[in-house]
Short mmCIF file of C-alpha atoms in Angstrom, two decimals:
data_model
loop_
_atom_site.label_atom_id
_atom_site.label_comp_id
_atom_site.label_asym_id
_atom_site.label_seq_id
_atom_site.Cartn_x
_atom_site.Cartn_y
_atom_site.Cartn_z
CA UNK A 1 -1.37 -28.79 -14.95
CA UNK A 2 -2.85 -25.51 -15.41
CA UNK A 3 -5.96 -25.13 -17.80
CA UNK A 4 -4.95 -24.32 -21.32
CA UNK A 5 -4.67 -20.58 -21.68
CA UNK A 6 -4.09 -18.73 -25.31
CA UNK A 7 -0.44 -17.19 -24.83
CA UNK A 8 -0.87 -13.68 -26.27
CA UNK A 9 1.38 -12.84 -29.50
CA UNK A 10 4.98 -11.05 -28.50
CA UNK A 11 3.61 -7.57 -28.36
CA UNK A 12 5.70 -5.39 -30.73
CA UNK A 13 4.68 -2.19 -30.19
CA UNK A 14 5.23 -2.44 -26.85
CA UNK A 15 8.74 -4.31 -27.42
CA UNK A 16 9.69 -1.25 -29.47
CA UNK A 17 8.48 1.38 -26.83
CA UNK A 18 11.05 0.01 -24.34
CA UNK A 19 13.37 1.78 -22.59
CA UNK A 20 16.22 3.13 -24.42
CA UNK A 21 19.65 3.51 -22.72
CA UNK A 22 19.60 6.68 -22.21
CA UNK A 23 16.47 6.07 -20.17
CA UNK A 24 17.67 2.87 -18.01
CA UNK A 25 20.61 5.16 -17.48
CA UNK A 26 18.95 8.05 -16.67
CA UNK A 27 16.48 6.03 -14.00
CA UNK A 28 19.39 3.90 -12.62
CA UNK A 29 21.39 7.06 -11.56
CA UNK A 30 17.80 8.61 -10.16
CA UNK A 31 17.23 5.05 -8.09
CA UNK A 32 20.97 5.14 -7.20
CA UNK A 33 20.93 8.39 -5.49
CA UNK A 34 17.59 7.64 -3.24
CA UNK A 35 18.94 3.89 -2.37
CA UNK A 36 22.04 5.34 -1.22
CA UNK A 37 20.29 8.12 1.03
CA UNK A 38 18.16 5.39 2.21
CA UNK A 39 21.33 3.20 3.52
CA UNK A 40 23.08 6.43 4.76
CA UNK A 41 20.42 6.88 7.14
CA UNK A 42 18.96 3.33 7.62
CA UNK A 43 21.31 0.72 8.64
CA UNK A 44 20.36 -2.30 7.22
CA UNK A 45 16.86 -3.12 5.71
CA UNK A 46 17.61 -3.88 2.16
CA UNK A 47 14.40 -5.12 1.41
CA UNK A 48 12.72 -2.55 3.30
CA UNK A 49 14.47 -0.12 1.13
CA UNK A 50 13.41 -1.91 -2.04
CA UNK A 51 9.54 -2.37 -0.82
CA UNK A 52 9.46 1.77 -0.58
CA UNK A 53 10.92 2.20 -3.65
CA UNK A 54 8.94 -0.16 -5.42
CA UNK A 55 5.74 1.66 -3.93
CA UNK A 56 7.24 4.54 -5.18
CA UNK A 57 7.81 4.17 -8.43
CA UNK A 58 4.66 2.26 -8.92
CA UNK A 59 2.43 4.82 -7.18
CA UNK A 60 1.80 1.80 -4.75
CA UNK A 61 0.58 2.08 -0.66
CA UNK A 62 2.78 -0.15 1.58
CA UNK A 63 2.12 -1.91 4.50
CA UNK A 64 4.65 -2.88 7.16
CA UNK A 65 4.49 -5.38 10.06
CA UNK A 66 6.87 -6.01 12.82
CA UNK A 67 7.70 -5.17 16.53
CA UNK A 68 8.42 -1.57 17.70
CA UNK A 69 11.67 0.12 16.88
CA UNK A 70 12.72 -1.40 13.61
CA UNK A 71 13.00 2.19 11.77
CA UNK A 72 9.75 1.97 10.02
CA UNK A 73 8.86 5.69 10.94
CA UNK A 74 12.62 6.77 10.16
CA UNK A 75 12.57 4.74 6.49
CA UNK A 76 9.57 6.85 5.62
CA UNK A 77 10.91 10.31 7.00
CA UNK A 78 14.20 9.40 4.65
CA UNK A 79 11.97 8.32 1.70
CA UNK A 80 10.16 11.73 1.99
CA UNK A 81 13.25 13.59 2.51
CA UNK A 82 15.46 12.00 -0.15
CA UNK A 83 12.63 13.21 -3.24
CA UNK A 84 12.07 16.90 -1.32
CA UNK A 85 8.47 15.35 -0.83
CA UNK A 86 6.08 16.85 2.34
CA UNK A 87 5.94 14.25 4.77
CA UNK A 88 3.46 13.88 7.69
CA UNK A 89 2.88 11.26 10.30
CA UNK A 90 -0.60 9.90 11.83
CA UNK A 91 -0.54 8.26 15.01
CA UNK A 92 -3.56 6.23 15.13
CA UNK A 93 -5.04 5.82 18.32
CA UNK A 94 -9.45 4.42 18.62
CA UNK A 95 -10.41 7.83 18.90
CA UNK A 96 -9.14 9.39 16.24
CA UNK A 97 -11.52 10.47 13.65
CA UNK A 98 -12.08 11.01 10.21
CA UNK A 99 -11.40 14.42 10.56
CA UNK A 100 -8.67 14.42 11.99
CA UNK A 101 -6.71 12.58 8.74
CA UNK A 102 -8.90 13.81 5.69
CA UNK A 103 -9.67 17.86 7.06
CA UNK A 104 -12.76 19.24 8.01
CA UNK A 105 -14.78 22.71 7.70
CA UNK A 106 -14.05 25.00 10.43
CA UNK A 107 -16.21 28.19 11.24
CA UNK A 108 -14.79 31.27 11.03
CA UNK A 109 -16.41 33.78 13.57
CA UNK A 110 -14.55 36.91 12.52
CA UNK A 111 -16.88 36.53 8.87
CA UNK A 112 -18.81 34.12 9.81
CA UNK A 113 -17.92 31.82 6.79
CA UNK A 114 -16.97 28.23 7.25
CA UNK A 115 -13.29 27.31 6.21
CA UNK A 116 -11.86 24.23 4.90
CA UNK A 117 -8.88 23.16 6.92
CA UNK A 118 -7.23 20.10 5.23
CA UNK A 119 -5.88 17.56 7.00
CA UNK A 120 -2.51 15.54 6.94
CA UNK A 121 -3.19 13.07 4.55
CA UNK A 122 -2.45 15.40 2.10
CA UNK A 123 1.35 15.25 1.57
CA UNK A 124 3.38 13.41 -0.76
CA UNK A 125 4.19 10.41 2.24
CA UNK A 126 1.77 9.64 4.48
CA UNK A 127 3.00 7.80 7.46
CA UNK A 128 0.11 5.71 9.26
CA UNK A 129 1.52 4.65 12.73
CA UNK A 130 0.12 1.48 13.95
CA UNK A 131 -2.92 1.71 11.40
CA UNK A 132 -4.94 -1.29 13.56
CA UNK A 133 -5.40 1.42 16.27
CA UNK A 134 -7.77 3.22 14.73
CA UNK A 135 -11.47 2.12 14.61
CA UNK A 136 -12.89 0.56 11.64
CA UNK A 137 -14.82 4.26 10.73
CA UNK A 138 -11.66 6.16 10.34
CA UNK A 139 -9.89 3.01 8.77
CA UNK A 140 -12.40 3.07 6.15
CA UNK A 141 -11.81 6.72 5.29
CA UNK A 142 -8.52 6.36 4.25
CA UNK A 143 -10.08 4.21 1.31
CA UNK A 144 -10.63 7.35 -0.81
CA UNK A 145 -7.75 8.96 -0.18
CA UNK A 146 -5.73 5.60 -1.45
CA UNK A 147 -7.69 4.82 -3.58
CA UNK A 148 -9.34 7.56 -5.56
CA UNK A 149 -6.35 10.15 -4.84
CA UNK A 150 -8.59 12.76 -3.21
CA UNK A 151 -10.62 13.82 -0.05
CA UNK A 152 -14.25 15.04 0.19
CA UNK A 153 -14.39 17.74 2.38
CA UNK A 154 -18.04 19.65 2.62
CA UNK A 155 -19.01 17.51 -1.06
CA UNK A 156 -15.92 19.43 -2.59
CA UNK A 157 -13.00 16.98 -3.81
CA UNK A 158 -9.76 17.93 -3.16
CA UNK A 159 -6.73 16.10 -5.02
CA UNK A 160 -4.06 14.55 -3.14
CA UNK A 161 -0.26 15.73 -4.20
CA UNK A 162 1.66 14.07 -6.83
CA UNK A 163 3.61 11.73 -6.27
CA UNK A 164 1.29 10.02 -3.19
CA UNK A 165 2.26 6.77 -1.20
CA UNK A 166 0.65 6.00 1.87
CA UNK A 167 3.00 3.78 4.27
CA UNK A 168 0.67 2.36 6.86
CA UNK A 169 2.48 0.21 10.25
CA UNK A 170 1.11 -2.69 12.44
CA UNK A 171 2.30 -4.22 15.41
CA UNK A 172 1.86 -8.14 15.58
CA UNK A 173 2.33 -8.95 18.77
CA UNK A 174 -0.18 -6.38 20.93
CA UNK A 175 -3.49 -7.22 19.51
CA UNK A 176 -5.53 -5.46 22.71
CA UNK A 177 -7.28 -2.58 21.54
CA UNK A 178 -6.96 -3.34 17.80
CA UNK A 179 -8.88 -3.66 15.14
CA UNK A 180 -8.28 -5.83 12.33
CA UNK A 181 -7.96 -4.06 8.99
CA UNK A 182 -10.94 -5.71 6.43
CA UNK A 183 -9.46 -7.91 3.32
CA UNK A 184 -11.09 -4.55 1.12
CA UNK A 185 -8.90 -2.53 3.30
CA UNK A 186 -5.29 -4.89 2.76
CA UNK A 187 -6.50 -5.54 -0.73
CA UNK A 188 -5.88 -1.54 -1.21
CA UNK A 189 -1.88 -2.18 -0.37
CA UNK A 190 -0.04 -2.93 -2.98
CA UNK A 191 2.52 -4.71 -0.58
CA UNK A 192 3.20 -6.07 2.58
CA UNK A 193 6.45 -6.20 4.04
CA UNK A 194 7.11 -8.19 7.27
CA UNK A 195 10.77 -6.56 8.99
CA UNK A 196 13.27 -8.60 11.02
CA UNK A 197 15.74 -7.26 14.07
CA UNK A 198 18.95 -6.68 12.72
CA UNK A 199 22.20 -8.88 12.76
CA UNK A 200 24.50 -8.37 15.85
CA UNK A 201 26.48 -6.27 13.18
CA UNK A 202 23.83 -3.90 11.87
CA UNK A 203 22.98 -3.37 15.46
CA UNK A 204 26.58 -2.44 16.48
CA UNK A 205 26.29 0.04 13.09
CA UNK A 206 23.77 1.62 14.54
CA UNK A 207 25.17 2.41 17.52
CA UNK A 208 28.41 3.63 16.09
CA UNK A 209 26.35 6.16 13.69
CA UNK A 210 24.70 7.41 17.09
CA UNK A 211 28.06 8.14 18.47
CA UNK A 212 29.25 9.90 15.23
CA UNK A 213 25.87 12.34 15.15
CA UNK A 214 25.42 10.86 12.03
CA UNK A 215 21.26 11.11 12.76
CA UNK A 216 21.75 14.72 14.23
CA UNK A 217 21.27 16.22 10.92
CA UNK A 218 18.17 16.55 8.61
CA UNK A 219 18.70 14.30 5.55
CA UNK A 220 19.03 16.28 2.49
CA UNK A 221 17.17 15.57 -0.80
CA UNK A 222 18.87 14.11 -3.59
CA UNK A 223 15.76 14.18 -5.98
CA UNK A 224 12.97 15.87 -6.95
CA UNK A 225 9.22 15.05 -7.20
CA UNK A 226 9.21 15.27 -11.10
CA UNK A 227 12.21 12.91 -10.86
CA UNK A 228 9.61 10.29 -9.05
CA UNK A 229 7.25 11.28 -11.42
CA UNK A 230 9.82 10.59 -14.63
CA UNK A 231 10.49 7.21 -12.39
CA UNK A 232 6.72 6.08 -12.63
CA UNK A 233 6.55 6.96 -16.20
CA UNK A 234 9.66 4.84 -17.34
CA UNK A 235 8.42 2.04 -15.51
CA UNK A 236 5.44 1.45 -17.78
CA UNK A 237 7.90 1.07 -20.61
CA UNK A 238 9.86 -2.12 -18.80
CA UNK A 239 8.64 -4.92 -21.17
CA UNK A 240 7.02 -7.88 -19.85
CA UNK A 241 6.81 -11.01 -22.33
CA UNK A 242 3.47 -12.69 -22.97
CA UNK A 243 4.95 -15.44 -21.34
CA UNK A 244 5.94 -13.47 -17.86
CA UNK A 245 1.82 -12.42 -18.28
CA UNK A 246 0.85 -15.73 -17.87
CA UNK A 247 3.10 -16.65 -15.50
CA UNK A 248 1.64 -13.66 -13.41
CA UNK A 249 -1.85 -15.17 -14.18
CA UNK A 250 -1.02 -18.91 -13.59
CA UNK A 251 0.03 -18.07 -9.40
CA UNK A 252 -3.50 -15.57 -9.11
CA UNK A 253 -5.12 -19.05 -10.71
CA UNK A 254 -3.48 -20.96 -8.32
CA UNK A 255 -4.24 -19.34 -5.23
CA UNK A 256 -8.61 -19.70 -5.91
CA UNK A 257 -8.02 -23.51 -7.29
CA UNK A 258 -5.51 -24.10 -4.22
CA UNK A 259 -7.72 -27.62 -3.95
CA UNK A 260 -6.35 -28.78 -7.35
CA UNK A 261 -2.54 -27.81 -6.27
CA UNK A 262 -1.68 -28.39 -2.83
CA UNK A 263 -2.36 -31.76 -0.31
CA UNK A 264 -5.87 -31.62 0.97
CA UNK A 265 -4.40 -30.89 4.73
CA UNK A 266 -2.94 -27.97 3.81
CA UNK A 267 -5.14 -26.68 0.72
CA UNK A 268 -8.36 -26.53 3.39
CA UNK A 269 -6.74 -24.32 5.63
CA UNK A 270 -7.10 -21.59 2.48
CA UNK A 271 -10.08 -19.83 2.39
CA UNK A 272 -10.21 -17.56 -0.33
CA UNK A 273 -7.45 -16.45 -2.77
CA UNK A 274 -6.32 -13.42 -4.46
CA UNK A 275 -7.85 -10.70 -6.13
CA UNK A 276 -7.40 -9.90 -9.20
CA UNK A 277 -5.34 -6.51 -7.95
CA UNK A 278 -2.66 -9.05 -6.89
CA UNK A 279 -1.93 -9.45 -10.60
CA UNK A 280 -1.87 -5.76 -11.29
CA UNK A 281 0.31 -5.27 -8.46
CA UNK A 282 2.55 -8.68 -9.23
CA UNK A 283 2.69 -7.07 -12.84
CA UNK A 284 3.91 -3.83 -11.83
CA UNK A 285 5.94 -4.98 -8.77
CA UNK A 286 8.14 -7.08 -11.04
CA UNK A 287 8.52 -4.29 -13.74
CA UNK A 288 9.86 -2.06 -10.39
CA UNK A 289 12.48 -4.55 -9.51
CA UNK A 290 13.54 -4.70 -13.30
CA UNK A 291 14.04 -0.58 -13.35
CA UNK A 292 16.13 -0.90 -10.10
CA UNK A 293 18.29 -3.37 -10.84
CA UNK A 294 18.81 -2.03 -14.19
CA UNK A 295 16.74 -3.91 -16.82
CA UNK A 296 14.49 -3.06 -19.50
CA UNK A 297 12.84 -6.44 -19.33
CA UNK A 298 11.18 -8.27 -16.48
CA UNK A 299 12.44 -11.72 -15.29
CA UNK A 300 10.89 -14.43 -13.65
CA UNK A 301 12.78 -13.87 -10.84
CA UNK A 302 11.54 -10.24 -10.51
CA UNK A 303 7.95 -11.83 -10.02
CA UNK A 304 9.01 -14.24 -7.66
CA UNK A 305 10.99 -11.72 -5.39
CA UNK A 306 7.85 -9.25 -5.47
CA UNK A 307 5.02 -11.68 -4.99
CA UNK A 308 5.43 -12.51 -1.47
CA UNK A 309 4.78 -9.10 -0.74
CA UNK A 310 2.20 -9.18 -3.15
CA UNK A 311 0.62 -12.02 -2.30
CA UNK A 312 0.80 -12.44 1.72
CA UNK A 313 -1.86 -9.83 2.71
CA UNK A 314 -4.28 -10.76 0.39
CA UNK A 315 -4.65 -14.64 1.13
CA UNK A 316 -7.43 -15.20 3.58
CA UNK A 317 -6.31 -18.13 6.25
CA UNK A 318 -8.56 -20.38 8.47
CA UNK A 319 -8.16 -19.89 12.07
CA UNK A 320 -7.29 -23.51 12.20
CA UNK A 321 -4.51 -22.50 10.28
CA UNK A 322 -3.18 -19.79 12.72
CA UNK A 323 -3.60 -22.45 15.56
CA UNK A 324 -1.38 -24.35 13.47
CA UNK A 325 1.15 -21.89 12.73
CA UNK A 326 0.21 -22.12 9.10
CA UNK A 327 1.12 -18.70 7.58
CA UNK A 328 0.82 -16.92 4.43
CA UNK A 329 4.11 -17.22 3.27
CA UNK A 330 4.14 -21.16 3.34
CA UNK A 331 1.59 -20.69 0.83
CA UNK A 332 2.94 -18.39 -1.18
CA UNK A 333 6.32 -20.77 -1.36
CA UNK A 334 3.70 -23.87 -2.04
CA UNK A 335 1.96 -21.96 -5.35
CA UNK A 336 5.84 -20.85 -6.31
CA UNK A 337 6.39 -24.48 -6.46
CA UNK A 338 3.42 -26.21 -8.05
CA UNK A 339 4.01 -23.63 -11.20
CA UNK A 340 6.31 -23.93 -13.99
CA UNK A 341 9.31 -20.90 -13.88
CA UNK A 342 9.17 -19.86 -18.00
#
């Protein structure tokens, strides 16, 4: 059993600033239109789809793992493309700098004045291509940019566009010449999706839209940026019971007092559990899914479809546990279990 916790009063203000139709109506048709210019131009990769939005809506950075070629770069150039948002991709490589993603002061011989020349963090999407490339100095400096929403360029701040969402990439299975990103780094993404090869069928889909010039053409956009904007507004308003709350709190519990939960052969292999911006993000997540499928409320199984994304990246494993093949996600499914669903 969990310790006794004092389950907050139903919030009534908040139940009566909910969403009116109008509004679910008005954000379904907005989430409608980017989902479907998503699929047009991404075969497959439903939950890909769903991970950017989510990060979308909730002003969240998203982190994706798997093999080369699974349309990672392309789902972020659609993304961009389907709000009218500037897009711009970093390949990270170990000698890329600071510099070279925040902007830097360049002299200008003609007046001899130094300029500030931004760099291409600043855009709406920010695609960062194989993000364990880069050395752990230029890592680092993303931090402020996620974080804070701005660059310091010559001890002037400059503010990042509205909307932001940084979508950073890793490959798994080349770890030569890699650096692992820091738990403060991964603790900065709100999620972390892991992508699969597609079925035989998507595959042959693919194919077919090759053969039709179907990826020939620029994708057109089918919202705005104060649409996205409107979007992350609304989704403040999806009401979350007092009972959802604690439910939220209960699997963040769960994960620091794993001894108390799980068999002592598995709970060891746990080092350290999540932060407490695992709840923010499980909290907003869930309220995310609820304004894309529709609802004006969040359900328990909106927290439990978001918090393996949520959760993964922020649970610290033994290495006896990798040697083991012990992975995140079997935890994740273990704390699902050992709590109550209200």
């Amino acid at each position: 059993m969990l310790p006794p916790q004092q389950l907050a009063q139903p919030d009534r203000q908040a139940a009566a600033n909910s969403l009116s139709e109008a509004e679910l109506a008005e954000s379904s048709e907005t989430i409608s239109r980017i989902a479907e210019a998503f699929s047009d131009r991404v075969v497959g990769q439903r939950r890909l789809g769903e991970s950017l939005l989510v990060g979308l809506i909730c002003g969240g950075h998203v982190l994706l793992e798997s093999v080369p070629g699974l349309a990672k770069t392309t789902a972020a150039e659609t993304i961009a493309a389907a709000v009218d948002g500037s897009f711009n991709r970093i390949q990270c490589t170990p000698d890329l700098l600071p510099s070279d993603i925040i902007g830097s002061q360049i002299y200008d011989a003609r007046d001899g004045e130094f300029r500030t020349q931004l760099g291409p963090v600043h855009a709406n999407i920010v695609l960062l291509d194989e993000i364990n490339r880069s050395s752990a100095k230029t890592q680092s400096a993303m931090l402020e940019s996620m974080q804070e929403r701005q660059t310091t360029i010559g001890g002037v701040e400059y503010p990042l566009p509205k909307p932001f969402m940084v979508i950073a990439t890793q490959n798994p299975i080349e770890q030569e010449g890699t650096y692992v990103l820091a738990e403060a780094q991964l603790d900065r993404f709100m999620l972390k999706d892991v992508l699969d090869y597609p079925t035989p069928a998507e595959e042959a889909e693919v194919l077919r839209r090759i053969d039709e010039g179907r990826f020939a053409t620029d994708p057109k956009p089918v919202a705005t940026l104060d649409d996205v904007q409107r979007l992350q507004e609304l989704v403040k308003r999806v009401y979350i019971d007092p009972a959802i709350t604690e439910y939220i709190v209960s699997i963040t519990y769960v994960t620091r007092h794993i001894e108390q939960y799980l068999p002592p052969e598995l709970a060891r292999l746990l080092e350290i559990g999540v932060s407490p911006r695992a709840a923010i993000a499980l909290s907003a997540g869930a309220r995310a899914l609820a304004l894309i499928e529709g609802s004006a409320q969040v359900l328990p199984e909106h927290v439990r479809s978001i918090a393996p994304r949520v959760l993964r990246h922020r649970l610290v494993l033994s290495y006896e546990a990798a040697a083991t093949g012990v992975t995140a996600d079997h935890y994740v499914d273990a704390v699902l279990g050992a709590i109550r669903t209200p």
